[in-house]
XYZ file of N, CA, C and O in Angstrom:
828
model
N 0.843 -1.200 0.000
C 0.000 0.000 0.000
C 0.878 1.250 0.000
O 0.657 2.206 -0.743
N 2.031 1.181 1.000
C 2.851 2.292 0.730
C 3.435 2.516 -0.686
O 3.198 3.564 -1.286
N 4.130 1.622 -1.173
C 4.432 1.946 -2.679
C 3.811 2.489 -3.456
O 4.187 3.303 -4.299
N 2.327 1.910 -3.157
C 1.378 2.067 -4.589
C 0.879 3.732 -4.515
O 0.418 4.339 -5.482
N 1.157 4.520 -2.647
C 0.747 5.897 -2.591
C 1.698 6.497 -3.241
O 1.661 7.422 -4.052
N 2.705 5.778 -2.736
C 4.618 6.781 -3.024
C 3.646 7.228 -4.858
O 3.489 8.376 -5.274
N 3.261 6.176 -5.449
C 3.862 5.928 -7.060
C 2.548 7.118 -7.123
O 2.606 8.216 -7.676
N 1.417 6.545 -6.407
C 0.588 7.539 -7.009
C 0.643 9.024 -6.799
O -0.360 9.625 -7.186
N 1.556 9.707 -6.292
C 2.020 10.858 -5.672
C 2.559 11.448 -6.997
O 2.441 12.638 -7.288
N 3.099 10.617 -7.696
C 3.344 11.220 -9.732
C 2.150 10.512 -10.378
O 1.886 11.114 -11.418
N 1.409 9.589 -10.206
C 0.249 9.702 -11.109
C -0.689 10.558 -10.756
O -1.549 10.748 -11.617
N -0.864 11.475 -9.180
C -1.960 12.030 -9.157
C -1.874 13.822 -9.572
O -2.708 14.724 -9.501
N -0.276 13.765 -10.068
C -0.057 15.175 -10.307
C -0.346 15.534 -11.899
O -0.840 16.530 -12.427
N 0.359 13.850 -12.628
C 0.308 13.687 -13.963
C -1.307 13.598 -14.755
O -1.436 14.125 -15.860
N -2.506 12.882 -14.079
C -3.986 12.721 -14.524
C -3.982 14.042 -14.976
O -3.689 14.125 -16.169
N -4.292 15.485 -14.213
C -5.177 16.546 -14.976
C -4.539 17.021 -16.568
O -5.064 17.884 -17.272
N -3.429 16.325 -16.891
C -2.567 16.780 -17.719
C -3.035 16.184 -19.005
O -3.153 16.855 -20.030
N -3.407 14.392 -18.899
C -3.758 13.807 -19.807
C -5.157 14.499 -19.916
O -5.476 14.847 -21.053
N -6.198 14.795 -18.718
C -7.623 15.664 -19.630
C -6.967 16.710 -20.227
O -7.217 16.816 -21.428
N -6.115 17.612 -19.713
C -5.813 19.089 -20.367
C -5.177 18.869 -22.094
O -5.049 19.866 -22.805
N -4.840 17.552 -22.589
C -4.163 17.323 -23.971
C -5.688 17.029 -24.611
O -5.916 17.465 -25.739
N -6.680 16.325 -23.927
C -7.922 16.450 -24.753
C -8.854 17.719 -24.327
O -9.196 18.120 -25.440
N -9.165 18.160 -23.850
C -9.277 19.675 -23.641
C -8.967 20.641 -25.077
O -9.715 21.312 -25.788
N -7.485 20.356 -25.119
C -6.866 20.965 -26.505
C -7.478 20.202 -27.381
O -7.892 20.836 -28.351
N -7.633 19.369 -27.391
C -8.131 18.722 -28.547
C -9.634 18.295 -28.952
O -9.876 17.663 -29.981
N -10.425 18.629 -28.208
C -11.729 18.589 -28.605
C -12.687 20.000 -28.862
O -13.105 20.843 -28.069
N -12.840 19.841 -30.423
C -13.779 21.226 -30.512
C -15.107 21.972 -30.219
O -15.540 23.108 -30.414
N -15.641 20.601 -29.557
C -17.176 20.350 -29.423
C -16.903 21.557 -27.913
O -15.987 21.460 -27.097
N -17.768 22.390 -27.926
C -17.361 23.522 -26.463
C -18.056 22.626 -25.377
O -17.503 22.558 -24.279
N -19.277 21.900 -25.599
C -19.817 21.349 -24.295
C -18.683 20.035 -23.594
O -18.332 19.644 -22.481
N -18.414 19.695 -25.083
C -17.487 18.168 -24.447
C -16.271 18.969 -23.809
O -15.547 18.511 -22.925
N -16.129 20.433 -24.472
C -14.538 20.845 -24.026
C -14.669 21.380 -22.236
O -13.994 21.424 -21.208
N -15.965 21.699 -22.734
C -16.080 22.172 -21.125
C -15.917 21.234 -20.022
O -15.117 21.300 -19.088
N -16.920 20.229 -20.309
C -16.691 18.477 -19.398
C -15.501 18.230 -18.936
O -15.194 18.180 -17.745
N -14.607 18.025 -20.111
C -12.997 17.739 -20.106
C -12.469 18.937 -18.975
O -12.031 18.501 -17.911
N -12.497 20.400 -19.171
C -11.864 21.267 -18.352
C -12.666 20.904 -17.324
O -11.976 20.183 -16.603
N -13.948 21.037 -16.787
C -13.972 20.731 -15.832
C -13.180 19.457 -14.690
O -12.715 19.541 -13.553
N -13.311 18.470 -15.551
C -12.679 17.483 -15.131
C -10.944 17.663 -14.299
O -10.588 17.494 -13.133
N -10.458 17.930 -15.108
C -9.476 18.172 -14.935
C -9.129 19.579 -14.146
O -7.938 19.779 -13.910
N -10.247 20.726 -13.654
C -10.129 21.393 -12.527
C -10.651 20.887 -11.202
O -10.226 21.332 -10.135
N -11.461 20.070 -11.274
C -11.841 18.981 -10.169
C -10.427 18.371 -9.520
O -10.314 18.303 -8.296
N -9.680 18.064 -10.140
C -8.530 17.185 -10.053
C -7.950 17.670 -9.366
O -7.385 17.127 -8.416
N -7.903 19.600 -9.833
C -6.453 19.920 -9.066
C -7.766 20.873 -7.684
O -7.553 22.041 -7.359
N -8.466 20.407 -7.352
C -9.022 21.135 -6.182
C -10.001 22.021 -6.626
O -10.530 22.478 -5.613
N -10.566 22.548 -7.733
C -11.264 23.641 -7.779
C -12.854 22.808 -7.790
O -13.096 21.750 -8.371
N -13.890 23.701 -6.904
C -13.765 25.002 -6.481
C -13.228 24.475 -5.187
O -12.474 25.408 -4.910
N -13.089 23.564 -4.140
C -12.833 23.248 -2.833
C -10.686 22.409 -3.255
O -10.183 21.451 -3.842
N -10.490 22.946 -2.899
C -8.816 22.313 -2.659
C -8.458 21.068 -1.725
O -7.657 20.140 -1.835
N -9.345 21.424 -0.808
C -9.351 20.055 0.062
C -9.922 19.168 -0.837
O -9.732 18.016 -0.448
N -10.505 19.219 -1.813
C -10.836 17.626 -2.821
C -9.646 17.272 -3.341
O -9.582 16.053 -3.506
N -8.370 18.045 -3.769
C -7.678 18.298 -4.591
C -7.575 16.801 -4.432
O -7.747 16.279 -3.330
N -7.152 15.741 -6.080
C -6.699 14.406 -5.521
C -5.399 14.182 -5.083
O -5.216 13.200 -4.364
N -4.169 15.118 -5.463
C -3.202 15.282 -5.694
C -2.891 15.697 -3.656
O -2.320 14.941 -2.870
N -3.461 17.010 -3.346
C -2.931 16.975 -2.523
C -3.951 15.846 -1.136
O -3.720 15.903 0.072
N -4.945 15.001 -1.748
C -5.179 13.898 -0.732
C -4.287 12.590 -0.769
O -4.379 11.591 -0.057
N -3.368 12.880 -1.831
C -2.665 11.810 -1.469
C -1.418 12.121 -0.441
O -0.976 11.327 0.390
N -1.072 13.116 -0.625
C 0.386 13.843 -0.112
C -0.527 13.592 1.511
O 0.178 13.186 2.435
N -2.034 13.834 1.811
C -2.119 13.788 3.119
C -1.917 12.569 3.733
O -1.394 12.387 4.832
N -2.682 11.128 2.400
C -2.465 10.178 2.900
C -0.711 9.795 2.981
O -0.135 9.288 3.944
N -0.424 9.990 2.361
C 1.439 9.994 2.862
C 1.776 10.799 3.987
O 2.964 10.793 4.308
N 1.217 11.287 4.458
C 1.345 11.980 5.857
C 1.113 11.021 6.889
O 1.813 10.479 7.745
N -0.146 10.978 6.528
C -0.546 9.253 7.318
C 0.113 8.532 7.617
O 0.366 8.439 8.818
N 0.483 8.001 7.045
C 1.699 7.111 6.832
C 2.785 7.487 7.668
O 3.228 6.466 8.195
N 3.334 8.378 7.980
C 4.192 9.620 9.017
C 5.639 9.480 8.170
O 6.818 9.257 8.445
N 4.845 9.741 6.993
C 6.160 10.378 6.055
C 6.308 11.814 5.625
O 5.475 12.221 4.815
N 7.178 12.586 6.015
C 7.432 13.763 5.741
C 7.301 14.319 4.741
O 6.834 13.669 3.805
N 7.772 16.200 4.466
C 7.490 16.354 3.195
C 8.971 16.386 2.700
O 9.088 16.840 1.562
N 10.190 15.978 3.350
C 11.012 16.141 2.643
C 11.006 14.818 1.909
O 11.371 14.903 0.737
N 10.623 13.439 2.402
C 10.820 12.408 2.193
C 9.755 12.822 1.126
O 10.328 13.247 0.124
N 8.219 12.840 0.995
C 7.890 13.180 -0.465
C 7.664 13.409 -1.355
O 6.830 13.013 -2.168
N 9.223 14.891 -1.321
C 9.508 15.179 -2.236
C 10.978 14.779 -3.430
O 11.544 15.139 -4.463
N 10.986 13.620 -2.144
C 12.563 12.427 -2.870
C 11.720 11.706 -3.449
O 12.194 11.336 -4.523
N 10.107 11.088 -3.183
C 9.950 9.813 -3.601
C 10.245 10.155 -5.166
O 9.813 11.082 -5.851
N 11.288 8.893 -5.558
C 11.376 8.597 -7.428
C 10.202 7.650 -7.893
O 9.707 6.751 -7.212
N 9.869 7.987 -9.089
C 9.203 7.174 -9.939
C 9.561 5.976 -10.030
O 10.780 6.028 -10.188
N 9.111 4.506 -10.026
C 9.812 3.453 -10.781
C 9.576 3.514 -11.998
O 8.721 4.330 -12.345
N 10.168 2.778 -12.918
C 10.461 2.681 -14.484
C 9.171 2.910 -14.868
O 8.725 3.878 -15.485
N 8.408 1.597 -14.307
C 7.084 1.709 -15.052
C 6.176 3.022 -14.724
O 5.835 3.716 -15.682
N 5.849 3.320 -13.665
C 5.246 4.776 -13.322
C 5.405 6.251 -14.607
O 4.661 7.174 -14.940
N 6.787 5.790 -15.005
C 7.193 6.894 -15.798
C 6.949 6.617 -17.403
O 6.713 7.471 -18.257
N 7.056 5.339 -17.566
C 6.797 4.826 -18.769
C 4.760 4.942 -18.528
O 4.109 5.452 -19.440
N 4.169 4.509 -17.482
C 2.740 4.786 -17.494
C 2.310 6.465 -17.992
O 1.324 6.911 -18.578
N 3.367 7.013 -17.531
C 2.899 8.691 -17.424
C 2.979 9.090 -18.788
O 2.276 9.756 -19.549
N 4.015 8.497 -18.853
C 4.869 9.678 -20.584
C 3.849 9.068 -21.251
O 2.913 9.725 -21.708
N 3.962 7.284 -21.411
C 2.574 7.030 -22.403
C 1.209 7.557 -22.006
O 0.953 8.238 -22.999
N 0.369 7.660 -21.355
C -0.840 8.184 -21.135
C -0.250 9.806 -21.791
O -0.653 10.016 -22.935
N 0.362 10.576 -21.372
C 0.754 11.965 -21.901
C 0.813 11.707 -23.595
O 0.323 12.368 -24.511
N 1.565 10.551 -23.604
C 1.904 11.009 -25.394
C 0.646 10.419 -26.392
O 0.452 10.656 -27.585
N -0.266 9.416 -25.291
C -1.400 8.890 -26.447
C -2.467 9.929 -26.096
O -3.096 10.110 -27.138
N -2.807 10.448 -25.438
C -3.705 11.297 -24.906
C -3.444 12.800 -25.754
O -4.272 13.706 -25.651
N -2.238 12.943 -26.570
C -1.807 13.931 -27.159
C -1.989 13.545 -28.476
O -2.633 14.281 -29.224
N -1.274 11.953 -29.084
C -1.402 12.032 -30.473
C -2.644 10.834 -31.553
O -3.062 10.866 -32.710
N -2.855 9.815 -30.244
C -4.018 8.545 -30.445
C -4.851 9.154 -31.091
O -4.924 10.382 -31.059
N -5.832 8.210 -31.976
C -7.166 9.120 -33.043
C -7.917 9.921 -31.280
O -7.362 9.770 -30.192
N -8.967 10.553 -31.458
C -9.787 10.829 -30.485
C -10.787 9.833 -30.000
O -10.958 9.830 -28.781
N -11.084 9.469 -30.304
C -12.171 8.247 -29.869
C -10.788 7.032 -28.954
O -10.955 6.470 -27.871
N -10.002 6.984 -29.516
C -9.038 6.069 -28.659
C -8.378 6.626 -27.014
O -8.049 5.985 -26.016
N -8.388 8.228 -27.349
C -7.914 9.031 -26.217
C -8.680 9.045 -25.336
O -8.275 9.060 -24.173
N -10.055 9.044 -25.651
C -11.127 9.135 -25.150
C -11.486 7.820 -24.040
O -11.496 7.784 -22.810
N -11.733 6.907 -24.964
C -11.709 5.635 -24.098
C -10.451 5.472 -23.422
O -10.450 4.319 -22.993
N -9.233 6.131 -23.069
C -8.163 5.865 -22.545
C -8.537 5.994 -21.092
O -8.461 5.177 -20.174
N -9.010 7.376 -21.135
C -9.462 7.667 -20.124
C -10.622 7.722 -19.393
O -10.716 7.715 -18.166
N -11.686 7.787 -20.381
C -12.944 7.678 -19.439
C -13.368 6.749 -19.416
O -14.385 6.577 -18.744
N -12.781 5.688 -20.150
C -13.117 4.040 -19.851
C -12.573 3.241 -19.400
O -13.066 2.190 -18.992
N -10.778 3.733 -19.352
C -9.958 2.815 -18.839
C -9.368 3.235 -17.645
O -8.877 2.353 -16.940
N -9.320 4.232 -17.320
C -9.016 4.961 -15.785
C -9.529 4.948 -15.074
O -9.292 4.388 -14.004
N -10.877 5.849 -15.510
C -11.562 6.146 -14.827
C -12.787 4.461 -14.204
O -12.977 4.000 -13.079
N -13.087 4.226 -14.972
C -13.693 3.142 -14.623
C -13.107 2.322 -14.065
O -14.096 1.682 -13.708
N -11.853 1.484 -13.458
C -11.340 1.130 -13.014
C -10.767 1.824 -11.658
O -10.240 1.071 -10.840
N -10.825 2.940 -11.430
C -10.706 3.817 -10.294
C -11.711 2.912 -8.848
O -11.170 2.269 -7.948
N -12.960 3.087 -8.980
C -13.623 2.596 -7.641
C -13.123 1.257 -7.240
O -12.872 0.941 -6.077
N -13.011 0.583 -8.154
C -12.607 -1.057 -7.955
C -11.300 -0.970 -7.347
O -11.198 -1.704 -6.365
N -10.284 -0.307 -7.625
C -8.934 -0.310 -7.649
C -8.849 0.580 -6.094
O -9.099 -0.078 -5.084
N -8.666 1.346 -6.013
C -9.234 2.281 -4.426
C -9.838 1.963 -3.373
O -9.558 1.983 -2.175
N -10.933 1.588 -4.139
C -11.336 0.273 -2.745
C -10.670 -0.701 -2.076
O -10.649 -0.967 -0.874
N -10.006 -1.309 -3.213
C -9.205 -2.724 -2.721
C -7.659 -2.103 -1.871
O -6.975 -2.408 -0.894
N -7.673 -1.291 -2.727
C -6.087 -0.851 -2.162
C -7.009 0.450 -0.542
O -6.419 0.310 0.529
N -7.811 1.128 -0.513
C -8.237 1.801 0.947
C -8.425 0.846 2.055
O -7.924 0.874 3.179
N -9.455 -0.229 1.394
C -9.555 -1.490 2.803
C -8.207 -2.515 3.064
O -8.115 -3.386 3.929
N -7.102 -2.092 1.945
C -5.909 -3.022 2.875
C -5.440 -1.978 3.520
O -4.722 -2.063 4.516
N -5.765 -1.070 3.066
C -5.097 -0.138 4.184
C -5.200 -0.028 5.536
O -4.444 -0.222 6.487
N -6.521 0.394 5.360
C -6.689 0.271 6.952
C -6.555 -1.252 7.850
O -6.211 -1.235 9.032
N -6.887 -2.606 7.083
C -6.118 -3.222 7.745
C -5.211 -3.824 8.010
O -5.035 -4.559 8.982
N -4.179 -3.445 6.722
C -2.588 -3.397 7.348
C -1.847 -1.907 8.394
O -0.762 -1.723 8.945
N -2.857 -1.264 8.281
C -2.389 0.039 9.093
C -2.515 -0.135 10.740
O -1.663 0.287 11.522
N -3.928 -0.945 11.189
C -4.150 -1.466 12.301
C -3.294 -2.323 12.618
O -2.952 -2.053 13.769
N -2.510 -3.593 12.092
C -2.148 -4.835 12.090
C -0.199 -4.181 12.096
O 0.670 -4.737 12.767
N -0.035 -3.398 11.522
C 1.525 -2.653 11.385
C 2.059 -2.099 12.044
O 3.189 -2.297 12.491
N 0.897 -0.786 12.350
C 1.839 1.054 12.577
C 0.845 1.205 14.385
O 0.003 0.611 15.058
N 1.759 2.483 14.404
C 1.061 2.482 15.528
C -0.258 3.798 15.612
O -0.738 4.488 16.510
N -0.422 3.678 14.464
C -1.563 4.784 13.938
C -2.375 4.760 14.512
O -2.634 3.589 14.786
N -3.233 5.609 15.048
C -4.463 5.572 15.982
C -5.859 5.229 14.916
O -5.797 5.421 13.702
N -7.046 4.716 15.589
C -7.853 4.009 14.644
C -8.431 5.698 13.848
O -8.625 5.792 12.636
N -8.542 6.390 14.423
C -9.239 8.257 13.814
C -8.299 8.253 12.845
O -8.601 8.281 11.652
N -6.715 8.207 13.409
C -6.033 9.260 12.065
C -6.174 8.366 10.593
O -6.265 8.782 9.438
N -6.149 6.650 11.253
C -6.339 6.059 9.761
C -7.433 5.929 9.255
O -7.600 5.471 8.124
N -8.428 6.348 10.087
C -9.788 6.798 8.869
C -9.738 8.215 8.411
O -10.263 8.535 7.345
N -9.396 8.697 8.839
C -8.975 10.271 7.971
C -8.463 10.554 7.233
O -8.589 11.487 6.441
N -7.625 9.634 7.369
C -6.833 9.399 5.911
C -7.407 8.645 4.651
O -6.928 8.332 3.561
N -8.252 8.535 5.069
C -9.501 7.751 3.806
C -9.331 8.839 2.778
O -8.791 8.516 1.720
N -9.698 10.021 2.940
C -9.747 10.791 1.815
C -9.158 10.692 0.691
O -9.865 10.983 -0.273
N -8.045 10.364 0.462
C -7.817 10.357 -1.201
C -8.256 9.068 -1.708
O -7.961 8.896 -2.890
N -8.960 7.989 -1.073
C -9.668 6.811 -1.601
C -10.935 7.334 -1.979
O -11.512 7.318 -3.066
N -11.278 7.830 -0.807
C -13.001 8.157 -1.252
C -13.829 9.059 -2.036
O -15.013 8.907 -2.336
N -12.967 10.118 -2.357
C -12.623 11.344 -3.233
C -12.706 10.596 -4.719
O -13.580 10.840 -5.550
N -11.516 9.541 -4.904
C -11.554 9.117 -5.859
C -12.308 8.559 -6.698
O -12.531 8.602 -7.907
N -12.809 7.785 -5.396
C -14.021 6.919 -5.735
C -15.337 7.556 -6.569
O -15.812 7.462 -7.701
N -15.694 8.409 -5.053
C -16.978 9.403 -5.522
C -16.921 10.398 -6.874
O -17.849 10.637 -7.647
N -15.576 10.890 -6.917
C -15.779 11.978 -8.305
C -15.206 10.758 -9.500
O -15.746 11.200 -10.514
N -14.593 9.760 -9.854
C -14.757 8.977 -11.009
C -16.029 7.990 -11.548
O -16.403 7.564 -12.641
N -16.515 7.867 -10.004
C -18.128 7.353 -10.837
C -18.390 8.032 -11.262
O -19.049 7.707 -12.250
N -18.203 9.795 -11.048
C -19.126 10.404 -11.954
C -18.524 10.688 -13.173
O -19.073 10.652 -14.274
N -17.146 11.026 -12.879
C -16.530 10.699 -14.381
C -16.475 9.939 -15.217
O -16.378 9.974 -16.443
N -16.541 9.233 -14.491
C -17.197 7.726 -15.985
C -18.264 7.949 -16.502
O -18.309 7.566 -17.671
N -19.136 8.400 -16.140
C -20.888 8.895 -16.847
C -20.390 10.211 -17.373
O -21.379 10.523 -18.036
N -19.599 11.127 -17.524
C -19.268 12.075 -18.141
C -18.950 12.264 -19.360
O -19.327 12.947 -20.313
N -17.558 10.908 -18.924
C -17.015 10.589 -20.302
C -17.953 10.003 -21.506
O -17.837 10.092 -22.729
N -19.012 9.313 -20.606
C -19.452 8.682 -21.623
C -20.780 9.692 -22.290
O -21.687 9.313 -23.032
N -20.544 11.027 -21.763
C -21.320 12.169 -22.528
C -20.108 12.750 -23.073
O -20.566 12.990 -24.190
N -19.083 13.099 -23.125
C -17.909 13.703 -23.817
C -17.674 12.363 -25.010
O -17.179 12.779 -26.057
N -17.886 11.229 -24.995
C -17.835 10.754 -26.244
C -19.162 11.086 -27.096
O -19.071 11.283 -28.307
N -20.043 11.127 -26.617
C -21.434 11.001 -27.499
C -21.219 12.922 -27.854
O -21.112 13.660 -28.833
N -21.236 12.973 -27.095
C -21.247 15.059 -28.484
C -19.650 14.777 -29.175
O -19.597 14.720 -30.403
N -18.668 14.643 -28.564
C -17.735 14.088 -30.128
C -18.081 13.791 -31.467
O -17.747 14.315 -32.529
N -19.044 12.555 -31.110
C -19.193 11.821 -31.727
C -20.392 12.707 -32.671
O -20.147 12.787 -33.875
N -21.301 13.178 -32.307
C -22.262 14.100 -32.598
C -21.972 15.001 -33.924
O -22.377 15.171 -35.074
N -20.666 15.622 -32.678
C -20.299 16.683 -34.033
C -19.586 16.467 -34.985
O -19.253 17.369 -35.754
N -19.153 15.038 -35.141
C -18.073 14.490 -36.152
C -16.886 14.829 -36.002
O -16.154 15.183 -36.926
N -16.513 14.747 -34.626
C -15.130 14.295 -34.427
C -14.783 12.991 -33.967
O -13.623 12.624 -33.775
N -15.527 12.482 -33.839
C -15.022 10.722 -33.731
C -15.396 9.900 -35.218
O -15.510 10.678 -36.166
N -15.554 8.776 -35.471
C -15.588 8.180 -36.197
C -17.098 8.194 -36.916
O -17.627 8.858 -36.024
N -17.762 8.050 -37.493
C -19.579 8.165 -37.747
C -19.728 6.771 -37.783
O -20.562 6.439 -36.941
N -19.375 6.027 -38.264
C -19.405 4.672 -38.240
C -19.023 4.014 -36.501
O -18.009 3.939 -35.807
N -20.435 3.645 -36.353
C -20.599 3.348 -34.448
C -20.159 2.178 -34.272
O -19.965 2.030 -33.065
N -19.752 0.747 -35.169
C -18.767 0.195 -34.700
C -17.688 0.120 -35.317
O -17.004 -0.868 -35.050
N -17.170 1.060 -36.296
C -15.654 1.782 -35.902
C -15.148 2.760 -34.640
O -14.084 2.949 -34.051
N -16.459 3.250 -34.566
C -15.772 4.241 -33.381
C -15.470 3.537 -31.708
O -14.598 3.882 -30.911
N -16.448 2.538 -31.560
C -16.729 1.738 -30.657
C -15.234 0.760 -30.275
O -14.510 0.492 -29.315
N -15.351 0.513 -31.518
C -13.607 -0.279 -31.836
C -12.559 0.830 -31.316
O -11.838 0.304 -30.468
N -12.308 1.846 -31.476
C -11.386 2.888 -31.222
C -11.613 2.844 -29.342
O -10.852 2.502 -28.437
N -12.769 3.271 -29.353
C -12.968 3.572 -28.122
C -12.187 2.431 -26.939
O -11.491 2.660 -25.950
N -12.624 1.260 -27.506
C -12.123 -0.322 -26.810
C -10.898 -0.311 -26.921
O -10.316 -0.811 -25.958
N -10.006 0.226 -28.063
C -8.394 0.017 -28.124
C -7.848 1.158 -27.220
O -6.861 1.038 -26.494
N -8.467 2.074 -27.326
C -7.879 2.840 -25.336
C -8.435 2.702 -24.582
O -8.179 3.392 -23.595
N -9.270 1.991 -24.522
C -9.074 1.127 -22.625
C -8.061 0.151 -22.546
O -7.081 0.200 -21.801
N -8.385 -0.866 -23.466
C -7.271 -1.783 -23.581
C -5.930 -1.271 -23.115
O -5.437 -1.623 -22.044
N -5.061 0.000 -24.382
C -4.099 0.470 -24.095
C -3.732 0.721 -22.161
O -2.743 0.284 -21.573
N -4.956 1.594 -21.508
C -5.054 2.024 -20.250
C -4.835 0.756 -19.642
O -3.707 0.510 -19.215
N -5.497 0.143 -19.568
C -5.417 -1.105 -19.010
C -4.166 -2.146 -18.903
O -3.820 -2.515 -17.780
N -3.623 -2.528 -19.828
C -2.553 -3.290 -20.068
C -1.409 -2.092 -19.616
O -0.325 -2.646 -19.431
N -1.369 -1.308 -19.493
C -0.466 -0.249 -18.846
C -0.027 -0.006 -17.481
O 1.064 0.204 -16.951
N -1.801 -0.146 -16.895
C -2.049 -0.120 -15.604
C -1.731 -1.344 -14.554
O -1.374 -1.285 -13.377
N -2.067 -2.810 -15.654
C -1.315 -4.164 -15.249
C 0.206 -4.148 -15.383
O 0.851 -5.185 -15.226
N 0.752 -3.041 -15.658
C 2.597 -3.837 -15.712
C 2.855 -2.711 -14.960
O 4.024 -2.731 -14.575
N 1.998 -1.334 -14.438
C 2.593 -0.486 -13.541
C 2.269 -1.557 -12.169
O 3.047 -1.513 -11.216
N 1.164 -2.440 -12.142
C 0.746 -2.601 -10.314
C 1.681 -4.168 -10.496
O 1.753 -4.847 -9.471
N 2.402 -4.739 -11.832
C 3.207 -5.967 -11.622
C 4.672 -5.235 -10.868
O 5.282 -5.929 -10.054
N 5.081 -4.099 -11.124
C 6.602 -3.499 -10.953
C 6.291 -3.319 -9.221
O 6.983 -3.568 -8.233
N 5.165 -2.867 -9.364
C 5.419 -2.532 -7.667
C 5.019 -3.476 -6.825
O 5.245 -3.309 -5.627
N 4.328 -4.684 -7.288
C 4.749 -6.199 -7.040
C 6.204 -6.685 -6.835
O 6.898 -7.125 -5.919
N 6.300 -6.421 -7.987
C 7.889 -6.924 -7.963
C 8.883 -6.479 -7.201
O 9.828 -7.192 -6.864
N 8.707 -4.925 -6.779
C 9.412 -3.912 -5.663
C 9.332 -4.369 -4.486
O 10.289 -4.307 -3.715
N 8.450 -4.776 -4.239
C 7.879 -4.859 -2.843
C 8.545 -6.344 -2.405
O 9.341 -6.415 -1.469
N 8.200 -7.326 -3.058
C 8.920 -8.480 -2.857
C 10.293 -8.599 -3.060
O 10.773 -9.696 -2.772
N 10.938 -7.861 -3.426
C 12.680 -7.589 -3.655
C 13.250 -7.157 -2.204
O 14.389 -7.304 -1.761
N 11.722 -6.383 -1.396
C 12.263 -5.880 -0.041
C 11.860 -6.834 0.740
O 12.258 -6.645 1.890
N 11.124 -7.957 0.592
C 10.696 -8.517 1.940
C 11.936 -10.009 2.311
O 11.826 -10.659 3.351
């Protein structure tokens, strides 16, 4: 669980970046708006305490790791290879593929993934540290944050594809575009399996 915060401490700075490359890239103003919104949600607006970015830095607090410690934490290989690719397909993939990158393959996978990784938390946090039972539910926040604003992002996205699609920037042909849409989740996905195998593999190198 600690690794997977360390790592997400650069994925949660890197997300608003991949909406802000489709942002640029979608002409439809309602879908563009969705997208900016999205991605001001991310970094805290209108409330900062949502920010996801800085609920993770709290849950690393939790943890009773400092801020000098992280601002050392490094990326592993894959983290950085996850980032740059999500950055560079999210910039140059058709749109319908960018699209499903993220609002089908991130985002939808967010509650499932948060969950599993918030409830080991707390009970490897009880079973480990000497954390009091309050501070490690308080530290829930960057799980539950996540949780709650990507369900809704997933129903978003799946209105930021349909006016795309509307105004003829995705494909017109609905199972070509459908096909596009499926090859960035896929991409997201198979990305997201060799970032959570490395920090598998990290973790057991230390035990």
């Amino acid at each position: 669980v600690k690794t997977w915060s360390e790592q997400m401490f650069h994925g949660s700075l890197a997300f608003p970046q991949y909406v802000g490359n489709l942002v640029a890239r979608v002409n439809n103003h309602a879908a563009g708006r969705l997208l900016a919104i999205n991605a001001a949600v991310e970094r805290g607006y209108p409330d900062e305490s949502r920010s996801h970015f800085l609920l993770n830095i709290d849950l690393l607090h939790a943890m009773e790791l400092n801020d000098k410690y992280i601002l050392g934490i490094a990326p592993l290989p894959q983290s950085k290879k996850y980032i740059k690719e999500h950055l560079e397909y999210t910039r140059t993939a058709p749109l319908a593929c960018a699209i499903g990158c993220l609002g089908i393959g991130i985002e939808a996978l967010t509650t499932h993934e948060f969950s599993l990784i918030g409830n080991a938390f707390v009970q490897t946090a009880k079973q480990h540290t000497a954390l009091s039972a309050g501070k490690i539910y308080q530290s829930q926040g960057y799980f539950t944050e996540n949780i709650m604003a990507d369900s809704q992002h997933t129903t978003e996205f799946k209105e930021i594809a349909y006016l795309a699609w509307k105004s003829g920037e995705l494909p017109s042909d609905l199972e070509e575009c459908m096909q596009e849409l499926a090859a960035g989740t896929k991409h997201s996905l198979d990305l997201r399996q060799k970032f959570f195998a490395e920090i598998y593999q990290n973790v057991t190198e230390m035990i």
